[in-house]
Structure formats: structure tokens, C-alpha cells
XYZ file of C-alpha atoms in Angstrom:
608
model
C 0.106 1.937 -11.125
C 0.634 5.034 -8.652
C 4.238 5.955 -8.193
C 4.066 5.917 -4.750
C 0.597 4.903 -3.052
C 0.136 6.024 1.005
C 1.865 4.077 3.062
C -1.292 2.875 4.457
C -2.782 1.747 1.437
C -1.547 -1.910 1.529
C -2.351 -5.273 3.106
C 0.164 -7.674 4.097
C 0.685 -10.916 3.380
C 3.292 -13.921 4.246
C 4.548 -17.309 5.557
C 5.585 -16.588 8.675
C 9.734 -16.349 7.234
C 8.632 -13.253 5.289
C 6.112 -10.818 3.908
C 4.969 -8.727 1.298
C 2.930 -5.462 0.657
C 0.212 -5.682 -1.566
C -1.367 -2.229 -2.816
C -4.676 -1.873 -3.077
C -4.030 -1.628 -6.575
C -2.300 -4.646 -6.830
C 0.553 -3.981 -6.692
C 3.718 -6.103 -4.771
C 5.857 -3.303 -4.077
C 7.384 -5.147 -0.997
C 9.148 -8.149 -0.716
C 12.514 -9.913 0.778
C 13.600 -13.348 0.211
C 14.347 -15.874 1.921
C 13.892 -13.731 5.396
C 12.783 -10.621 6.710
C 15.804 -9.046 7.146
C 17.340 -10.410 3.866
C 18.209 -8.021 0.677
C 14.643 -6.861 -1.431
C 13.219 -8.881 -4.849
C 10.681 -6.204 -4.576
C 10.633 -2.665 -3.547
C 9.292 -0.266 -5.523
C 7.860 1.662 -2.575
C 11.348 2.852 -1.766
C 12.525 3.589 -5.579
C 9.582 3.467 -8.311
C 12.199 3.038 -10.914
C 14.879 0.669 -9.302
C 13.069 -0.952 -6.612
C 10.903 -3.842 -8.541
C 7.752 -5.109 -8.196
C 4.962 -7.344 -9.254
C 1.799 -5.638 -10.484
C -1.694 -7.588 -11.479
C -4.086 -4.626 -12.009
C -6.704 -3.428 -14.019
C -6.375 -0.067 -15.579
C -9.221 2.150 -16.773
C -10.513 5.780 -16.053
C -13.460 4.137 -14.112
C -11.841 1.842 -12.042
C -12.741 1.540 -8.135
C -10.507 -0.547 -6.160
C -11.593 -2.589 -2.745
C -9.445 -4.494 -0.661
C -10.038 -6.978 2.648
C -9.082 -9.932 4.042
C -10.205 -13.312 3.750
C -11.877 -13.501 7.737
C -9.719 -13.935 9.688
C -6.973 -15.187 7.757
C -3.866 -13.564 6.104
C -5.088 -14.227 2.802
C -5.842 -10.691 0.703
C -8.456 -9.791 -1.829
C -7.794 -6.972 -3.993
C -11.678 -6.071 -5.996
C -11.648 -4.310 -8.876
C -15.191 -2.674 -9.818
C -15.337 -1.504 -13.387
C -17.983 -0.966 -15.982
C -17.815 -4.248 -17.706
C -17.684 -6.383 -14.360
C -15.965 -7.062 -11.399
C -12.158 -8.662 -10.849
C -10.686 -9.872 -8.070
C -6.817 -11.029 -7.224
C -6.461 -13.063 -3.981
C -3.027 -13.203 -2.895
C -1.678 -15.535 -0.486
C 1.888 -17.432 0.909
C 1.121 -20.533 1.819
C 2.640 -21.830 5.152
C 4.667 -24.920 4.747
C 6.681 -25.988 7.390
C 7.361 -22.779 9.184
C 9.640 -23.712 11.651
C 11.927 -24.862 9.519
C 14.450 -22.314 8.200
C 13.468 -22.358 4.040
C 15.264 -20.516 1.102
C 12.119 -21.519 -0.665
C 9.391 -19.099 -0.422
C 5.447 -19.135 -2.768
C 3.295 -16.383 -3.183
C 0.430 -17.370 -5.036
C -1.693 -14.687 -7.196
C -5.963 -16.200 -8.007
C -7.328 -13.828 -10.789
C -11.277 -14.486 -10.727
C -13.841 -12.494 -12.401
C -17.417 -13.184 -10.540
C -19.039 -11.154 -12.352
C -18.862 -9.258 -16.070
C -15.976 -8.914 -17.734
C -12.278 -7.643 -16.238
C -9.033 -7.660 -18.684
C -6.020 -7.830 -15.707
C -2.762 -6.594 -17.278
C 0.336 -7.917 -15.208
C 3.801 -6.904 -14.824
C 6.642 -8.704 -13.322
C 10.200 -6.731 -12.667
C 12.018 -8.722 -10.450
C 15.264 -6.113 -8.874
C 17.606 -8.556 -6.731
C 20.078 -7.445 -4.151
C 18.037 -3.718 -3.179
C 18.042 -2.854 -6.711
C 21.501 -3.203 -7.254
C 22.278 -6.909 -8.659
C 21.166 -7.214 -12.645
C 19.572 -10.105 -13.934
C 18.647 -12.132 -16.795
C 15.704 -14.124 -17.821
C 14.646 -17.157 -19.206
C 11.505 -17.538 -21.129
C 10.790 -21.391 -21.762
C 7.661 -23.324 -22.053
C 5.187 -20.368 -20.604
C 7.271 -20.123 -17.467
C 9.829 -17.364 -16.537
C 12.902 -17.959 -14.745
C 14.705 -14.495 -13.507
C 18.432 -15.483 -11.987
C 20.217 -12.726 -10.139
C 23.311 -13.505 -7.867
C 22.632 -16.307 -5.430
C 18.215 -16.465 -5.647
C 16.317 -16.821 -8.781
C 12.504 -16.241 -8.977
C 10.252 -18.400 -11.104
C 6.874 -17.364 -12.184
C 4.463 -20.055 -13.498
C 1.190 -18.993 -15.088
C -1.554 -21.329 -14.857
C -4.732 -20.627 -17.248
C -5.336 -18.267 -19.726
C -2.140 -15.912 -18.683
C 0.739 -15.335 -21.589
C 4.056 -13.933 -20.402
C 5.595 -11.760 -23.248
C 9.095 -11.133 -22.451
C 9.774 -6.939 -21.705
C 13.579 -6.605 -21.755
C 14.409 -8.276 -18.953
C 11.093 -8.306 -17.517
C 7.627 -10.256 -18.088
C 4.317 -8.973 -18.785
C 0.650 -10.128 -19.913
C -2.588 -9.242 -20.557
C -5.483 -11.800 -18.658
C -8.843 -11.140 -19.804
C -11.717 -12.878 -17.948
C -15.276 -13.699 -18.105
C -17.545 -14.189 -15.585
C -16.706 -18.062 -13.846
C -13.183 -17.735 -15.213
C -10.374 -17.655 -12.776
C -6.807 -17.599 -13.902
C -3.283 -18.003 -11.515
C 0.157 -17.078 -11.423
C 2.926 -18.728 -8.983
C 6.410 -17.148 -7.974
C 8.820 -18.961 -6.116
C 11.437 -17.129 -4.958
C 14.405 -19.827 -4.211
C 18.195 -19.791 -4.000
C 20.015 -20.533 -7.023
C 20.684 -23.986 -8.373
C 17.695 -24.981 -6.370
C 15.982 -28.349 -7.337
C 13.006 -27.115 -9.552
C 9.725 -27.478 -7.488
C 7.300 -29.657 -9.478
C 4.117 -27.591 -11.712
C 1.652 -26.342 -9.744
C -1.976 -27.407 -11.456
C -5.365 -25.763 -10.697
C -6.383 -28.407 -8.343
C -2.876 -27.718 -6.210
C -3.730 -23.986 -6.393
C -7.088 -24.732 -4.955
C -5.457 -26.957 -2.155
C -2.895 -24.412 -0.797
C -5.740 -21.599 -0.593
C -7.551 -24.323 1.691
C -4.763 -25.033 3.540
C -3.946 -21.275 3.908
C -7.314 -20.298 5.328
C -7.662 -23.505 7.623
C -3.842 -23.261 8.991
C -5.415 -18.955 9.684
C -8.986 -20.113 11.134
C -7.630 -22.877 13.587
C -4.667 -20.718 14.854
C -6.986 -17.353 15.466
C -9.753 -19.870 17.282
C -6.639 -20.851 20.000
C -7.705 -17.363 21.004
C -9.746 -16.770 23.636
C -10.293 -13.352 23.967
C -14.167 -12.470 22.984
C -14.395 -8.949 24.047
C -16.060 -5.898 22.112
C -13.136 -5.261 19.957
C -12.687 -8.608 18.263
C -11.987 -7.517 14.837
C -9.448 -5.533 15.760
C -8.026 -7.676 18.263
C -8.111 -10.933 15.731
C -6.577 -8.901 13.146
C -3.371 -7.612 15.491
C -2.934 -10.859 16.811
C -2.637 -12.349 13.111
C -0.737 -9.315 11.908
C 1.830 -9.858 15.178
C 2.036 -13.750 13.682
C 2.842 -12.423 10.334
C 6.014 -10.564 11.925
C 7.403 -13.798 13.187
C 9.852 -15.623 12.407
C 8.737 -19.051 13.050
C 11.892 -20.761 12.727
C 13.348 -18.883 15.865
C 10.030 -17.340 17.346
C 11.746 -14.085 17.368
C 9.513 -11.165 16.203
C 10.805 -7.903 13.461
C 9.548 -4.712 14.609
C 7.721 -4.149 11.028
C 8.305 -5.579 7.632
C 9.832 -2.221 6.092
C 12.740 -0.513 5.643
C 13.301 3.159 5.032
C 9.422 4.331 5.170
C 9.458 8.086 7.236
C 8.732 9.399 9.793
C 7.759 12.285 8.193
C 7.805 12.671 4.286
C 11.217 14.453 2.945
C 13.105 14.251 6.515
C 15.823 11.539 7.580
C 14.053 9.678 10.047
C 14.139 6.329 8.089
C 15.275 3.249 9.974
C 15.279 -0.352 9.222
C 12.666 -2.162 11.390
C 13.115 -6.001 10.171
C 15.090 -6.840 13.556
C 14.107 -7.870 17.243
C 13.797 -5.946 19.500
C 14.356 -7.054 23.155
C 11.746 -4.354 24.263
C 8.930 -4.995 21.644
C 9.142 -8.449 21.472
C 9.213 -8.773 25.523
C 6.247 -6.685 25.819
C 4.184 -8.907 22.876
C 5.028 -11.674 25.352
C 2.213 -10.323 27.569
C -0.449 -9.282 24.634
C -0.105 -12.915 23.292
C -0.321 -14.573 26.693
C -3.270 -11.982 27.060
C -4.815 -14.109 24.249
C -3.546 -17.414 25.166
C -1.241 -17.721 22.192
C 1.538 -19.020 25.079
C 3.124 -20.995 22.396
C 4.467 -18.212 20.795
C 5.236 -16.391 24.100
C 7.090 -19.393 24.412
C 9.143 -19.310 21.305
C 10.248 -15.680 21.971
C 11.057 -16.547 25.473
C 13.421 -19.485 24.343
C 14.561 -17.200 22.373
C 15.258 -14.636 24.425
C 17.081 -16.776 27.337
C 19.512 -18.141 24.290
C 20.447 -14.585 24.098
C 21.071 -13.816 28.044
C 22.952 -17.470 28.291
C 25.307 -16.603 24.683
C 25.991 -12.899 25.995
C 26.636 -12.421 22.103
C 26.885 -8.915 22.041
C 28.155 -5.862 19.910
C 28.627 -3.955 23.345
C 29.926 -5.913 25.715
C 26.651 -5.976 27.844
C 24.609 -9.055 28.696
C 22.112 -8.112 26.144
C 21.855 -5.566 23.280
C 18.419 -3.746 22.006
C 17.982 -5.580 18.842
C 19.150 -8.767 16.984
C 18.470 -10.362 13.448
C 15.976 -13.012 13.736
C 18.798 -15.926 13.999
C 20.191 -14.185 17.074
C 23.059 -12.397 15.295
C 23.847 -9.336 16.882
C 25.804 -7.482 14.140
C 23.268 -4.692 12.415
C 25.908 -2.629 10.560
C 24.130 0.618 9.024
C 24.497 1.059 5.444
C 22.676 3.745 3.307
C 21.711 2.865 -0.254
C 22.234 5.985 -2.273
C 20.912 4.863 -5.699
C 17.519 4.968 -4.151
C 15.493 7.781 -3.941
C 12.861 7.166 -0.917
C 9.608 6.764 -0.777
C 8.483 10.206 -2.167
C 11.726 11.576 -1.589
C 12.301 10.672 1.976
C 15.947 9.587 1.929
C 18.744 8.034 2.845
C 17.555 4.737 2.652
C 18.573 2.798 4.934
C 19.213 -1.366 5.359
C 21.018 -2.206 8.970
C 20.352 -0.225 12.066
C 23.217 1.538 13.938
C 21.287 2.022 17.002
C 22.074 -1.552 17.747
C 25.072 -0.384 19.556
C 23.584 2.113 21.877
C 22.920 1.414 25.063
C 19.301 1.402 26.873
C 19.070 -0.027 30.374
C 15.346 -0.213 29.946
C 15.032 -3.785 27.656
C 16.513 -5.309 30.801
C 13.385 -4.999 32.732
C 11.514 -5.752 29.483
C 13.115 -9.341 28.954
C 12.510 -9.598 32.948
C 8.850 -8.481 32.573
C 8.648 -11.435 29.541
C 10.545 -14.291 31.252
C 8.638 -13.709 34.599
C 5.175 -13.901 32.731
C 4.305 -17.544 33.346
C 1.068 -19.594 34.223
C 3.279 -23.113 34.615
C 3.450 -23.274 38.459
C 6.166 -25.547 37.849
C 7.870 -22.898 35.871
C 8.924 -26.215 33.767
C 9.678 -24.015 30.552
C 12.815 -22.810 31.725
C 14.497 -24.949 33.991
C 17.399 -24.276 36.055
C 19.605 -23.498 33.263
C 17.177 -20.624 32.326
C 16.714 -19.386 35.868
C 20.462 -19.019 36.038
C 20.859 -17.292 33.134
C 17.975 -14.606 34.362
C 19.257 -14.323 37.790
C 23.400 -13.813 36.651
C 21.813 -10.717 34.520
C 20.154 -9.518 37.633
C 23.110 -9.821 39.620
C 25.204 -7.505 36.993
C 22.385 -5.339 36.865
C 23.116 -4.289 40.605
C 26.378 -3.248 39.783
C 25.374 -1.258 36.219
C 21.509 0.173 36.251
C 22.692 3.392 37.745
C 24.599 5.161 34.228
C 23.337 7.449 31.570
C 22.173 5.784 28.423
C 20.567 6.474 25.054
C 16.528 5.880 26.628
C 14.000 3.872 24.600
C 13.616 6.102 21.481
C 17.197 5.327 20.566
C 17.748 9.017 19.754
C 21.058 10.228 18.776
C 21.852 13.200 20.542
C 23.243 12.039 23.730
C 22.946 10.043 26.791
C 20.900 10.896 29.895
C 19.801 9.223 32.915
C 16.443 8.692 31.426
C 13.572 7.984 33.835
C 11.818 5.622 31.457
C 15.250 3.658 31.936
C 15.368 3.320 35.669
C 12.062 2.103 35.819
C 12.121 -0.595 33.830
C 15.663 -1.310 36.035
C 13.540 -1.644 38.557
C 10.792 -3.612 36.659
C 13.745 -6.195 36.368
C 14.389 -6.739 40.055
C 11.426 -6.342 41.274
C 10.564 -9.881 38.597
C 13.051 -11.233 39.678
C 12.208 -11.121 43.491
C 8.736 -12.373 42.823
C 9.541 -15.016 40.769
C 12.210 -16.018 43.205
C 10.331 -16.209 46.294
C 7.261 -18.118 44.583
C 9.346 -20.555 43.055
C 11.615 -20.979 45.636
C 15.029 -20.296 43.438
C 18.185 -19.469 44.275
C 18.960 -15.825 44.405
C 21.086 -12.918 46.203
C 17.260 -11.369 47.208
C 19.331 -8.779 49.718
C 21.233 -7.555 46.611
C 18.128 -7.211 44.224
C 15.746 -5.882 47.065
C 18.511 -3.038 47.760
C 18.825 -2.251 44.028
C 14.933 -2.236 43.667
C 14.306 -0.355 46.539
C 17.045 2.264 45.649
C 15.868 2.709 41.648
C 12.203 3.483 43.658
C 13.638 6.032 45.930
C 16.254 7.694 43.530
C 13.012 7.952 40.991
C 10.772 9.730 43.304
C 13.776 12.012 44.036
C 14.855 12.685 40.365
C 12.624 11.697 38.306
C 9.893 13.900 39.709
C 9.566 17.461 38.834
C 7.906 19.444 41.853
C 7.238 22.648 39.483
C 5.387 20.095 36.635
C 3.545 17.705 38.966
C 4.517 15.103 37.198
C 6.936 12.639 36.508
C 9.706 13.474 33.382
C 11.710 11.740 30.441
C 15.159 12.362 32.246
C 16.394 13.701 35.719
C 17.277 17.681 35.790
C 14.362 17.725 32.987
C 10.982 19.038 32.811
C 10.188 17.559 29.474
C 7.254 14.704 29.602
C 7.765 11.208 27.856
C 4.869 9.048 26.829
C 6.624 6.078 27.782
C 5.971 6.678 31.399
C 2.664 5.805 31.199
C 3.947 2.143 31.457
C 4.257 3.048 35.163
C 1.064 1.796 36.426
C 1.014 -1.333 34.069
C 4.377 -2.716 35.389
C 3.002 -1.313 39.055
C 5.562 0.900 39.664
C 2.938 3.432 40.986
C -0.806 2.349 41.862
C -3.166 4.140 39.082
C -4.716 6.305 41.123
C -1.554 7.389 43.177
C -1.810 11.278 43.110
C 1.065 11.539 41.392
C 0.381 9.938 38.651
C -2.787 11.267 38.123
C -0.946 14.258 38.238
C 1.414 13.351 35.648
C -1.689 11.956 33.383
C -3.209 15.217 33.882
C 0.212 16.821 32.259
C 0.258 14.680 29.460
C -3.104 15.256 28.515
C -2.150 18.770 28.482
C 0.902 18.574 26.741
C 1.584 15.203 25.004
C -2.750 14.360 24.024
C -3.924 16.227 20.663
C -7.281 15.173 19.989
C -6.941 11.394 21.782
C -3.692 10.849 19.559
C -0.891 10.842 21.983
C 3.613 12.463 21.131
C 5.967 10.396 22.800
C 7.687 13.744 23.631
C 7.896 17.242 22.291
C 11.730 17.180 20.018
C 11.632 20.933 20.357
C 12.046 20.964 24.022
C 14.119 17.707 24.202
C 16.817 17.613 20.947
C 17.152 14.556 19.596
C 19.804 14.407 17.320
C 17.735 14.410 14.337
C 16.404 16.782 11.675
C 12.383 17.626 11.305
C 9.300 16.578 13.153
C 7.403 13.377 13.674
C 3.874 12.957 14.071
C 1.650 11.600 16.931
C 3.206 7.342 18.212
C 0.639 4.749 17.677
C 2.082 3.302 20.237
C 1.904 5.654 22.810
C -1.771 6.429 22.198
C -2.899 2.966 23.216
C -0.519 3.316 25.936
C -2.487 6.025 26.948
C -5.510 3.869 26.491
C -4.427 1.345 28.657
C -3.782 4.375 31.008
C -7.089 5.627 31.622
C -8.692 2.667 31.844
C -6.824 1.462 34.716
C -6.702 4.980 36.706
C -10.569 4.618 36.299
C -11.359 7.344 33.528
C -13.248 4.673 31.519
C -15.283 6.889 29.375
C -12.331 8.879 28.238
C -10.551 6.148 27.647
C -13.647 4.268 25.546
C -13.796 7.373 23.088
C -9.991 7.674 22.584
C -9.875 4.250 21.641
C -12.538 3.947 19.332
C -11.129 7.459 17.724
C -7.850 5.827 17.195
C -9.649 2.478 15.788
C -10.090 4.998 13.014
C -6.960 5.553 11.958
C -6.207 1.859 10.712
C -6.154 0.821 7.023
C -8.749 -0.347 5.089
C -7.780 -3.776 6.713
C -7.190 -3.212 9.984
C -3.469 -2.217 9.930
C -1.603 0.443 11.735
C 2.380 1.713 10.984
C 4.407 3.694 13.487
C 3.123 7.362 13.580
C -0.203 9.615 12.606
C 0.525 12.552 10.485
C -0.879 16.054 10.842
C -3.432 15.158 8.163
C -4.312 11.201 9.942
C -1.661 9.755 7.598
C -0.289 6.786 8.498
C 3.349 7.772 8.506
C 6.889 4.937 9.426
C 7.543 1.285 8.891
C 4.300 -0.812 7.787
C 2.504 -2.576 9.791
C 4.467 -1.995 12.975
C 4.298 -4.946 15.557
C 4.510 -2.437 18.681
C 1.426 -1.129 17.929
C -0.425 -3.744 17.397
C 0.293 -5.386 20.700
C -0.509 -2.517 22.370
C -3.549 -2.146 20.783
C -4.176 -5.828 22.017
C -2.898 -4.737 25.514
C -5.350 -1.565 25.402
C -8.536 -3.602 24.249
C -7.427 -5.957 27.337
C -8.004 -3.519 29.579
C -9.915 -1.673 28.730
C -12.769 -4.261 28.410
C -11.866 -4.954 32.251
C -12.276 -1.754 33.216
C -15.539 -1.676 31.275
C -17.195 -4.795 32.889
C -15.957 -3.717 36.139
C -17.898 0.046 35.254
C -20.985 -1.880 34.328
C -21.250 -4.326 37.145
């Protein structure tokens, strides 16, 4: 077992309530229970020592490890290729009920050996509460019952597996012959639980085939069939994963505390909603006709405009738990060390109080996405709730704020911000007039038509050509190059050509794409970062739709080759193609779906 494997080198697996990282060694070194955003059972890829996890491997000096998923599916094979024979552990959380909030959670471990011989050695160190909540364990009848304050975890072995107590702890040593297959099932559940009836083999057998059938039926509601459909399948599946069905309210990644860049401070906790990434995963999953989750979030999302629940005192802040809870207090946990050093550690995000004008047009841009001519999702409750935030938004889009990379070193009138502001009314107008709803158009067309004008007057720098990340600047942002998508400028306006043309320059290092240079525009924050996922398939969707389809064809495929061994992206590129930040990251993955989108438009429009 590595002390700390790349980030990178995991799949993910879960039940649409949570998830957990599985190395491809085997390795569980990631998991919260009963939610996303709840405290860790596992985490040794924060603290080796203190964090916990759950290891089935096979050791050996000639051991090769291969891992991929089950097609299309989240269910995860980890192979193990050694002398003697070949081992496999197929792990899996079987979706029961997932729109019903549960404190009961399975993950389900299948040792097989199809071919040879394999002896698995497993380890299981449950640490509750982050690491910081003992507890004890009971060792009766073959099955092992760890209780720590409020959740206990029970692992039942099925076949020839042996827990031997360590400490506190469990361990075993499976060995396998060819044909032989061997299971072990944890159930992570709140204490004092009612005790969830033996699983046999024949149960085992039936969740796996209900895993993989609930997986195949929900990726075949799909319809796109373009040329990246591995990719595209496995983003849309990955974006499901980050769900929380109960609410239909996406987290931003399943981590905590993974950098930015190794040793620095740039460590956040992405298990929240974000207004802005959720909104914009809206379009990429109406893009593949998944509209009942663009549904959900939208529910969702007008819940939070009609509650005005906030920390701030605004109609909406940038992030929420998953249950609509706005209160994110920051706390650092000192008594880990970081994954390879990178600390603090932090659970809770402070930036939950900033404020960013932007995720207004963003919750605009996902309310206003609709195919129901009768617009019958909403209602007139939901229209009213949408067009009171436009109607304070007339009176409050024109202040600094703290822009969409929730930086720490000061608010400016970001340009990013003001578009989006205008993104909002500019919805709202359209989906007034062609629904016929009630609304002060004079108001919203004078705010839209002012954001437009004080834009091109600020927001514009004559002496860069180009549009910048805040007025009086000069410094570029790669999230301008939304402009076109939300048709704020036509893609092949000269001006934004010109501003492409700068960011290629400037922003572009071989196809992977900076959201903005920290040097020439302080953010607060100690170190560097590397290159946004994001923002390259961003840039993607960019060139495609100004028309430079061959440039846009080669950075994509480039960037294709920076995901895992399964398909998964975090945050950020490192200088060395390291995937660096909170793993997988949702944003990325819709934009990848977003980029693929148009770029296969573009494509059959090139070859026509």
C-alpha cells in the first residue's frame, strides 16, 4: 500500500448519497457516511496514519495492477497480474432507493481469481469523525462491528475470508484458486441501527446485477452518439455519481483538502453546490437528454430563490450543502498532515460568504433552459420567484464583488461578473416574452442593455485587443470565453476573435488553457496553480464555435489525454500532466460534455 498514490490514480464509486475512491491498488482511501458532505470513515489520502481506510490488495515484488470500469456502469475492477495468476476485486454501492435520504449506505468488495492463483491480504481501519473520534470493535461470529460516536460500520465476510482482530482494526489473508470468488460487505449505518439481515452469495450476485442494469438503462436515456462517446458516457455517469439524489443537488467533487499544487495552501472543500456549476450541468445534461436530472437541480434551485436562506443577506449565495443549508463554516483539521504534505486541511468552505454577482445569471441561464412549451415544470410560483430576483438584480448588479474564482484578495468589478448579470436579464426577457409572463420588461431591458454598454466601455482594453478579468485591468480571464456560448458576443465578432487570439497567446500552453496569470492579478493566496480543466474545454467549446475546427479537434483530443486510467479528470494539470485538486471534479466533466457537444456540430457542419 503506497502512502500516498497520485491523485489520479483512483476510480470512483457510489450510490448516488455518497462515494468512495478506490486506488488502483485497492485501496478505499476515501469515504463519508451517510452524505457527501458528512465527516470521513475513510481518508487516508489526506493523513496515511490517521485518516483510515479499507485495503484488499495483493502484495508481491512482481505485481502489475489494472483498473476499469464495468461498461458503462459505476461498478470498478481493480486486476491484479502476478506470477501465479490473476486477481481481481470488483467494487460496487449498490443503489437502493436513492431518493430517499438513507443513513444506511453498502459497498460491496467481489474477490475472484479467473485465472492461477492470487493470495489477497485485506485490511480494514475504520477512523470516524475525520480521524478524530476512537472506536472499538466487536469481533463475533466472523463479522466485525466497529462503533464510533453516532455511525458504526459492519463488515461481513462471505467465503473463504477470516477477519483476525489487529488492535482495533481487522485484517485477513484470502487466498484463491482459479473459479474461486470470495466477498466482503460494509455497511456503514448510524448507531443503534436495526441490523440488516446476512448477505449470502446469491444476494451478492443479485445487487451486482442490479448495479450494472440500474448503470446500463440510465446511460441508454442518453442520446448523444457522437465521436466521443466514451468519454461523454463516462462524464455523464461520473456527473450522476456527484448527485445527491435525494435533493438533485450536485457537490462540486467528492474530496476535501486535495491541492492545488503539492505543499501550498490552496486546499478547499468541494462536497457543496454550487449555484454556478450545478446551473451550467443543467445544460450538459439537457445536452444529453438526462432532463430529469436538470429537473431535480432546477427544483432545487427555485427552493433556494423562493427560501432566500442566506448567510449574506442576498437572494442567493454561491454554494449550499446538498439539503439546501446555507451555513459552510471553515474549519481546519490540524492533526492531519495533507496529502503529501499539502496542508491545512480543510472541511467547510468560507468562501460561502463572498459575494459573486455572476451565479445569478448562471441559475437564470439553468431555469430558462426548457423544451416544455408549456413551461409546466415551474409554474407560476416558480416564475415569480425568478422574476422578484430579476427585479432586485436591477437595483444591485452594478457593485464590486469577489468574481468566480472566489479569490481572497479583494473585490473588483469583475467583467466575468457583469456578464453573466446580463446573462440573467437577458433570460429573463426571452423567457418572458415567449411565455407570455408577467414582468417589468422596461426595467430588465434597461439593466441588460446598460451591463452591454458599460462592458464594451470597461471591460475592453483598447491597448490588449481584448476583453479583461476586471475593469481598469489588462489581465485576461479564461472565464470569458463563456461569452459567445451565453451570446453575449457573436463568435466571430472581431473582438472576440481578438480576445481569443490573446488568450492563445497568453492563457494557451500547449492546448491546456490558465484561468488567469496570479502573478499579474494577486489573489490572496500563496504559490502557483497549474493549467483549469475547466477552462481548457472552455476553450474547446471556443474554437469550435468561432469556426477554428481543426484547432479545436487537436486540443481536445490532447486534453482527452490527460484523464485517468478510467476516464476521470480533477480540477487542474500540473507542470508534469499531473492531475492536481479535488477528485473527480463535476465542472469539468460537464464541460467536457459541453465541448464534445459542440464540437461535433461544428464538425458535421465542416464536413457537410
Amino acid at each position: 500500500m503506497r502512502r500516498y498514490p497520485p491523485i489520479a490514480d483512483h476510480g470512483l464509486v457510489g450510490d448516488l448519497q455518497t462515494a468512495a475512491l478506490v486506488s488502483s491498488d485497492g485501496v478505499v482511501d476515501w469515504l463519508c457516511s451517510p452524505r457527501f458532505d458528512a465527516p470521513s470513515v475513510f481518508a487516508a489520502l489526506l493523513d496515511h496514519e490517521r485518516g483510515g481506510h479499507f485495503a484488499i490488495t495483493v502484495e508481491g515484488p512482481d505485481v502489475a495492477t489494472r483498473q476499469l470500469y464495468f461498461p458503462d456502469t459505476a461498478i470498478l475492477v481493480t486486476r491484479f497480474l502476478t506470477p501465479e495468476g490473476v486477481g481481481e476485486v470488483v467494487d460496487f454501492m449498490p443503489v437502493d432507493r436513492p431518493g430517499t435520504p438513507a443513513s444506511r449506505h453498502r459497498l460491496i468488495r467481489v474477490m475472484r481469481v479467473p485465472r492461477g492463483r492470487v493470495r489477497f491480504s485485506l485490511s480494514c481501519r475504520p477512523r470516524f469523525g475525520y480521524g478524530r473520534a476512537r472506536h472499538t470493535l466487536e469481533l463475533h461470529e466472523g463479522l466485525a462491528r466497529f462503533r464510533g460516536p453516532g455511525v458504526e460500520a459492519l463488515l461481513q465476510p462471505l467465503g473463504a475470508v477470516h477477519l483476525e482482530r489487529d488492535a482495533d482494526d481487522v485484517r485477513a489473508g484470502i487466498e484463491l484458486t482459479q473459479g474461486q470468488q470470495a466477498s466482503v460487505v460494509l455497511t456503514l449505518d448510524s448507531a443503534g441501527a436495526e441490523p440488516e439481515p446476512a448477505l449470502g452469495p446469491e444476494r451478492v450476485q443479485a445487487e451486482f446485477d442490479a448495479t450494472r442494469d440500474f448503470w446500463h438503462r440510465w446511460v441508454r436515456r442518453g442520446h448523444y452518439r457522437g465521436r466521443w462517446q466514451d468519454a461523454v458516457n463516462r462524464s455523464a455517469i461520473t456527473l450522476k455519481l456527484l448527485t445527491y439524489a435525494p435533493t438533485g443537488a450536485p457537490v462540486a467533487a467528492a474530496t476535501t483538502g486535495l491541492p492545488e499544487q503539492l505543499g501550498g495552501e490552496r486546499n478547499w472543500d468541494y462536497r457543496y453546490t454550487w449555484i454556478r456549476d450545478a446551473s451550467l450541468s443543467v445544460h450538459a445534461l439537457v445536452d444529453l437528454g438526462h432532463e430529469e436530472e436538470a429537473h431535480a437541480f432546477r427544483q432545487w434551485l427555485g427552493a433556494r430563490l423562493r427560501e432566500r436562506r442566506t448567510v449574506t443577506g442576498e437572494p442567493l449565495q454561491i454554494m449550499y450543502r446538498v439539503d439546501g443549508d446555507p451555513h459552510l463554516a471553515e474549519e481546519i483539521l490540524p492533526h492531519w498532515e495533507g496529502y503529501r504534505g499539502s496542508a491545512p486541511v480543510r472541511v467547510g468552505n468560507g468562501a460561502a460568504d463572498q459575494l459573486q454577482l455572476d451565479i445569478y445569471g448562471e441559475a437564470a441561464w439553468a431555469l430558462t433552459r426548457v423544451h416544455d412549451p408549456s413551461w409546466s415544470g415551474y409554474g407560476y410560483d416558480g416564475w415569480l420567484a425568478l422574476s422578484d430576483t430579476l427585479d432586485w438584480l436591477t437595483t444591485h448588479w452594478d457593485r464590486p464583488d469577489d468574481g468566480i474564482w472566489e479569490t481572497r484578495g479583494g473585490m473588483r468589478d469583475f467583467t466575468y461578473s457583469r456578464l453573466m448579470c446580463w446573462a440573467a436579464f437577458d433570460r429573463g426577457i426571452n423567457l418572458a416574452t415567449a411565455f407570455a409572463r408577467p414582468a417589468d420588461l422596461a426595467a430588465w431591458t434597461s439593466a441588460r442593455d446598460t451591463v452591454f454598454r458599460q462592458i464594451m466601455a470597461h471591460g475592453w482594453s483598447e491597448r490588449r485587443r481584448a476583453f479583461v478579468q476586471h475593469y481598469g485591468g489588462e489581465v485576461l480571464d479564461a472565464s470569458l470565453l463563456l461569452m459567445p456560448a451565453v451570446r453575449f458576443v457573436a463568435p466571430m465578432d472581431p473582438r472576440w476573435l481578438s480576445t481569443l487570439d490573446a488568450m492563445d497567446a497568453e492563457l494557451v500552453s500547449d492546448g491546456l488553457v490558465h484561468r488567469y496569470d496570479p502573478a499579474a492579478s494577486p489573489d490572496g493566496l500563496r504559490g502557483s496553480e497549474g493549467t483549469f480543466s475547466l477552462c481548457t474545454f472552455l476553450y474547446v467549446d471556443a474554437l469550435a464555435r468561432a469556426g477554428r475546427v481543426d484547432q479545436a479537434r487537436y486540443a481536445f483530443d490532447k486534453m482527452l489525454t490527460y484523464a485517468n486510467h478510467v476516464g476521470l479528470f480533477a480540477e487542474e494539470i500540473g507542470p508534469r500532466g499531473e492531475q492536481l485538486g479535488n477528485f473527480p471534479q463535476a465542472f469539468t466533466h460537464l464541460a467536457l460534455i459541453t465541448a464534445a457537444t459542440t464540437l461535433d456540430e461544428a464538425l458535421d457542419r465542416s464536413e457537410n
